[in-house]
Amino acid sequence: MVSTYVSKGLCHKEILFAAEHLNFHVHPNLLQMMAWKTGIETDFSLSIGKSYKYMDKYVSKDVWERLMVTYKNSSYEEMWKALFECHSLFREASKFVAQKLEYDYPDYDENVIAYIESLNVFSNINDEKR
């Protein structure tokens, strides 16, 4: 998963590196999965528009607000929150899609999330020592 590169950048205090990987690699995959979820929910009867511009019309207010959190990246704390929210939203959407399309959903992402959470803790401990 590319999200490990985001966490690597955050741990190394390379916010631009982390932001680029979040915005150009993690977000596109998240948005595609959310689009598939919306498509399944609407029997693929509508378009969410170029660059997902109508996405807000087809997801709940809560999901939309959570998605907006993933675009806040002006501090390391916001970037960590954005990354974890991306994981959460992606997992929810992909489990839904897998279930509806009758695919098994392997829980490999749980290991990635556990690893990234450990990096977050490690990063915070190092920040306190500085």
PDB file of C-alpha atoms in Angstrom:
ATOM      1  CA  MET A   1       0.000   0.000   0.000  1.00  0.00           C
ATOM      2  CA  VAL A   2       1.192   3.463  -0.840  1.00  0.00           C
ATOM      3  CA  SER A   3      -0.076   4.708   2.509  1.00  0.00           C
ATOM      4  CA  THR A   4       3.114   3.414   4.116  1.00  0.00           C
ATOM      5  CA  TYR A   5       4.983   6.038   2.093  1.00  0.00           C
ATOM      6  CA  VAL A   6       2.703   8.715   3.530  1.00  0.00           C
ATOM      7  CA  SER A   7       3.504   7.572   7.058  1.00  0.00           C
ATOM      8  CA  LYS A   8       7.209   7.367   6.205  1.00  0.00           C
ATOM      9  CA  GLY A   9       7.141  10.978   5.065  1.00  0.00           C
ATOM     10  CA  LEU A  10       5.320  12.033   8.214  1.00  0.00           C
ATOM     11  CA  CYS A  11       7.804  10.220  10.462  1.00  0.00           C
ATOM     12  CA  HIS A  12      10.718  11.861   8.657  1.00  0.00           C
ATOM     13  CA  LYS A  13       9.024  15.280   8.863  1.00  0.00           C
ATOM     14  CA  GLU A  14       8.765  15.449   5.061  1.00  0.00           C
ATOM     15  CA  ILE A  15       5.269  16.886   4.778  1.00  0.00           C
ATOM     16  CA  LEU A  16       5.442  17.621   1.045  1.00  0.00           C
ATOM     17  CA  PHE A  17       6.505  14.034   0.301  1.00  0.00           C
ATOM     18  CA  ALA A  18       3.667  12.730   2.489  1.00  0.00           C
ATOM     19  CA  ALA A  19       1.116  15.116   0.968  1.00  0.00           C
ATOM     20  CA  GLU A  20       2.084  14.169  -2.581  1.00  0.00           C
ATOM     21  CA  HIS A  21       1.647  10.464  -1.882  1.00  0.00           C
ATOM     22  CA  LEU A  22      -1.647  11.052  -0.104  1.00  0.00           C
ATOM     23  CA  ASN A  23      -3.039  13.313  -2.825  1.00  0.00           C
ATOM     24  CA  PHE A  24      -1.743  11.549  -5.929  1.00  0.00           C
ATOM     25  CA  HIS A  25      -1.846   7.905  -4.873  1.00  0.00           C
ATOM     26  CA  VAL A  26      -4.090   7.307  -1.862  1.00  0.00           C
ATOM     27  CA  HIS A  27      -6.934   9.693  -2.747  1.00  0.00           C
ATOM     28  CA  PRO A  28      -7.465   8.406  -6.307  1.00  0.00           C
ATOM     29  CA  ASN A  29      -7.852   4.841  -5.037  1.00  0.00           C
ATOM     30  CA  LEU A  30     -10.190   5.952  -2.265  1.00  0.00           C
ATOM     31  CA  LEU A  31     -12.354   7.993  -4.631  1.00  0.00           C
ATOM     32  CA  GLN A  32     -12.535   5.155  -7.163  1.00  0.00           C
ATOM     33  CA  MET A  33     -13.694   2.723  -4.480  1.00  0.00           C
ATOM     34  CA  MET A  34     -16.262   5.231  -3.197  1.00  0.00           C
ATOM     35  CA  ALA A  35     -17.475   5.709  -6.782  1.00  0.00           C
ATOM     36  CA  TRP A  36     -17.924   1.951  -7.195  1.00  0.00           C
ATOM     37  CA  LYS A  37     -19.861   1.835  -3.927  1.00  0.00           C
ATOM     38  CA  THR A  38     -22.105   4.650  -5.151  1.00  0.00           C
ATOM     39  CA  GLY A  39     -22.506   2.874  -8.478  1.00  0.00           C
ATOM     40  CA  ILE A  40     -23.631  -0.323  -6.788  1.00  0.00           C
ATOM     41  CA  GLU A  41     -26.045   1.590  -4.548  1.00  0.00           C
ATOM     42  CA  THR A  42     -27.613   3.322  -7.570  1.00  0.00           C
ATOM     43  CA  ASP A  43     -27.393   0.392  -9.997  1.00  0.00           C
ATOM     44  CA  PHE A  44     -24.836   2.446 -11.950  1.00  0.00           C
ATOM     45  CA  SER A  45     -27.661   4.695 -13.134  1.00  0.00           C
ATOM     46  CA  LEU A  46     -25.905   8.043 -12.659  1.00  0.00           C
ATOM     47  CA  SER A  47     -22.626   9.827 -13.065  1.00  0.00           C
ATOM     48  CA  ILE A  48     -20.714  11.306 -10.184  1.00  0.00           C
ATOM     49  CA  GLY A  49     -19.032  13.606 -12.686  1.00  0.00           C
ATOM     50  CA  LYS A  50     -15.552  14.280 -13.885  1.00  0.00           C
ATOM     51  CA  SER A  51     -13.103  14.289 -11.001  1.00  0.00           C
ATOM     52  CA  TYR A  52     -15.915  13.058  -8.729  1.00  0.00           C
ATOM     53  CA  LYS A  53     -17.435  16.554  -8.648  1.00  0.00           C
ATOM     54  CA  TYR A  54     -20.927  15.299  -7.716  1.00  0.00           C
ATOM     55  CA  MET A  55     -19.775  12.848  -5.063  1.00  0.00           C
ATOM     56  CA  ASP A  56     -21.220  15.013  -2.282  1.00  0.00           C
ATOM     57  CA  LYS A  57     -24.718  14.470  -3.695  1.00  0.00           C
ATOM     58  CA  TYR A  58     -24.513  10.682  -3.381  1.00  0.00           C
ATOM     59  CA  VAL A  59     -22.823  10.036  -0.044  1.00  0.00           C
ATOM     60  CA  SER A  60     -24.143  10.735   3.430  1.00  0.00           C
ATOM     61  CA  LYS A  61     -23.290  13.997   5.152  1.00  0.00           C
ATOM     62  CA  ASP A  62     -21.143  12.050   7.621  1.00  0.00           C
ATOM     63  CA  VAL A  63     -19.159  10.327   4.873  1.00  0.00           C
ATOM     64  CA  TRP A  64     -18.718  13.633   3.050  1.00  0.00           C
ATOM     65  CA  GLU A  65     -17.415  15.340   6.191  1.00  0.00           C
ATOM     66  CA  ARG A  66     -15.040  12.451   6.814  1.00  0.00           C
ATOM     67  CA  LEU A  67     -13.826  12.639   3.215  1.00  0.00           C
ATOM     68  CA  MET A  68     -13.155  16.356   3.632  1.00  0.00           C
ATOM     69  CA  VAL A  69     -10.959  15.566   6.648  1.00  0.00           C
ATOM     70  CA  THR A  70      -8.714  13.610   4.272  1.00  0.00           C
ATOM     71  CA  TYR A  71      -7.919  16.805   2.372  1.00  0.00           C
ATOM     72  CA  LYS A  72      -6.606  18.711   5.384  1.00  0.00           C
ATOM     73  CA  ASN A  73      -2.853  18.544   5.182  1.00  0.00           C
ATOM     74  CA  SER A  74      -1.349  21.745   6.514  1.00  0.00           C
ATOM     75  CA  SER A  75       0.168  20.111   9.605  1.00  0.00           C
ATOM     76  CA  TYR A  76       1.589  16.754  10.573  1.00  0.00           C
ATOM     77  CA  GLU A  77      -1.298  16.124  12.956  1.00  0.00           C
ATOM     78  CA  GLU A  78      -3.849  16.833  10.201  1.00  0.00           C
ATOM     79  CA  MET A  79      -1.951  14.571   7.808  1.00  0.00           C
ATOM     80  CA  TRP A  80      -2.015  11.672  10.277  1.00  0.00           C
ATOM     81  CA  LYS A  81      -5.763  12.175  10.778  1.00  0.00           C
ATOM     82  CA  ALA A  82      -6.268  12.365   7.009  1.00  0.00           C
ATOM     83  CA  LEU A  83      -4.349   9.150   6.454  1.00  0.00           C
ATOM     84  CA  PHE A  84      -6.282   7.217   9.098  1.00  0.00           C
ATOM     85  CA  GLU A  85      -9.590   8.526   7.752  1.00  0.00           C
ATOM     86  CA  CYS A  86      -8.591   7.455   4.231  1.00  0.00           C
ATOM     87  CA  HIS A  87      -7.992   3.969   5.574  1.00  0.00           C
ATOM     88  CA  SER A  88     -11.323   3.909   7.366  1.00  0.00           C
ATOM     89  CA  LEU A  89     -13.331   5.152   4.385  1.00  0.00           C
ATOM     90  CA  PHE A  90     -11.535   2.852   1.963  1.00  0.00           C
ATOM     91  CA  ARG A  91     -12.100  -0.168   4.175  1.00  0.00           C
ATOM     92  CA  GLU A  92     -15.820   0.599   4.549  1.00  0.00           C
ATOM     93  CA  ALA A  93     -16.347   1.150   0.829  1.00  0.00           C
ATOM     94  CA  SER A  94     -14.250  -1.802  -0.298  1.00  0.00           C
ATOM     95  CA  LYS A  95     -15.914  -4.213   2.136  1.00  0.00           C
ATOM     96  CA  PHE A  96     -19.302  -3.078   0.817  1.00  0.00           C
ATOM     97  CA  VAL A  97     -18.214  -3.491  -2.809  1.00  0.00           C
ATOM     98  CA  ALA A  98     -16.662  -6.887  -2.151  1.00  0.00           C
ATOM     99  CA  GLN A  99     -19.765  -8.130  -0.360  1.00  0.00           C
ATOM    100  CA  LYS A 100     -22.152  -6.908  -3.064  1.00  0.00           C
ATOM    101  CA  LEU A 101     -20.030  -8.403  -5.836  1.00  0.00           C
ATOM    102  CA  GLU A 102     -19.643 -11.616  -3.837  1.00  0.00           C
ATOM    103  CA  TYR A 103     -15.882 -11.397  -3.418  1.00  0.00           C
ATOM    104  CA  ASP A 104     -13.962 -12.314  -0.311  1.00  0.00           C
ATOM    105  CA  TYR A 105     -12.418  -9.310   1.379  1.00  0.00           C
ATOM    106  CA  PRO A 106      -9.026 -10.266   2.770  1.00  0.00           C
ATOM    107  CA  ASP A 107      -8.178  -8.274   5.867  1.00  0.00           C
ATOM    108  CA  TYR A 108      -4.608  -7.507   4.794  1.00  0.00           C
ATOM    109  CA  ASP A 109      -5.242  -3.841   5.442  1.00  0.00           C
ATOM    110  CA  GLU A 110      -5.489  -4.540   9.177  1.00  0.00           C
ATOM    111  CA  ASN A 111      -1.757  -5.305   9.240  1.00  0.00           C
ATOM    112  CA  VAL A 112      -0.961  -2.153   7.292  1.00  0.00           C
ATOM    113  CA  ILE A 113      -3.105  -0.055   9.620  1.00  0.00           C
ATOM    114  CA  ALA A 114      -1.458  -1.612  12.693  1.00  0.00           C
ATOM    115  CA  TYR A 115       1.968  -0.846  11.219  1.00  0.00           C
ATOM    116  CA  ILE A 116       1.046   2.750  10.431  1.00  0.00           C
ATOM    117  CA  GLU A 117      -0.454   3.228  13.896  1.00  0.00           C
ATOM    118  CA  SER A 118       2.834   2.024  15.393  1.00  0.00           C
ATOM    119  CA  LEU A 119       4.709   4.545  13.242  1.00  0.00           C
ATOM    120  CA  ASN A 120       2.370   7.285  14.433  1.00  0.00           C
ATOM    121  CA  VAL A 121       3.048   6.371  18.071  1.00  0.00           C
ATOM    122  CA  PHE A 122       6.791   6.189  17.387  1.00  0.00           C
ATOM    123  CA  SER A 123       6.689   9.559  15.631  1.00  0.00           C
ATOM    124  CA  ASN A 124       4.831  11.156  18.552  1.00  0.00           C
ATOM    125  CA  ILE A 125       7.311   9.722  21.073  1.00  0.00           C
ATOM    126  CA  ASN A 126      10.209  11.159  19.072  1.00  0.00           C
ATOM    127  CA  ASP A 127       8.453  14.536  18.861  1.00  0.00           C
ATOM    128  CA  GLU A 128       8.168  14.628  22.652  1.00  0.00           C
ATOM    129  CA  LYS A 129      11.915  13.955  23.013  1.00  0.00           C
ATOM    130  CA  ARG A 130      12.859  16.891  20.774  1.00  0.00           C
TER     131      ARG A 130
END
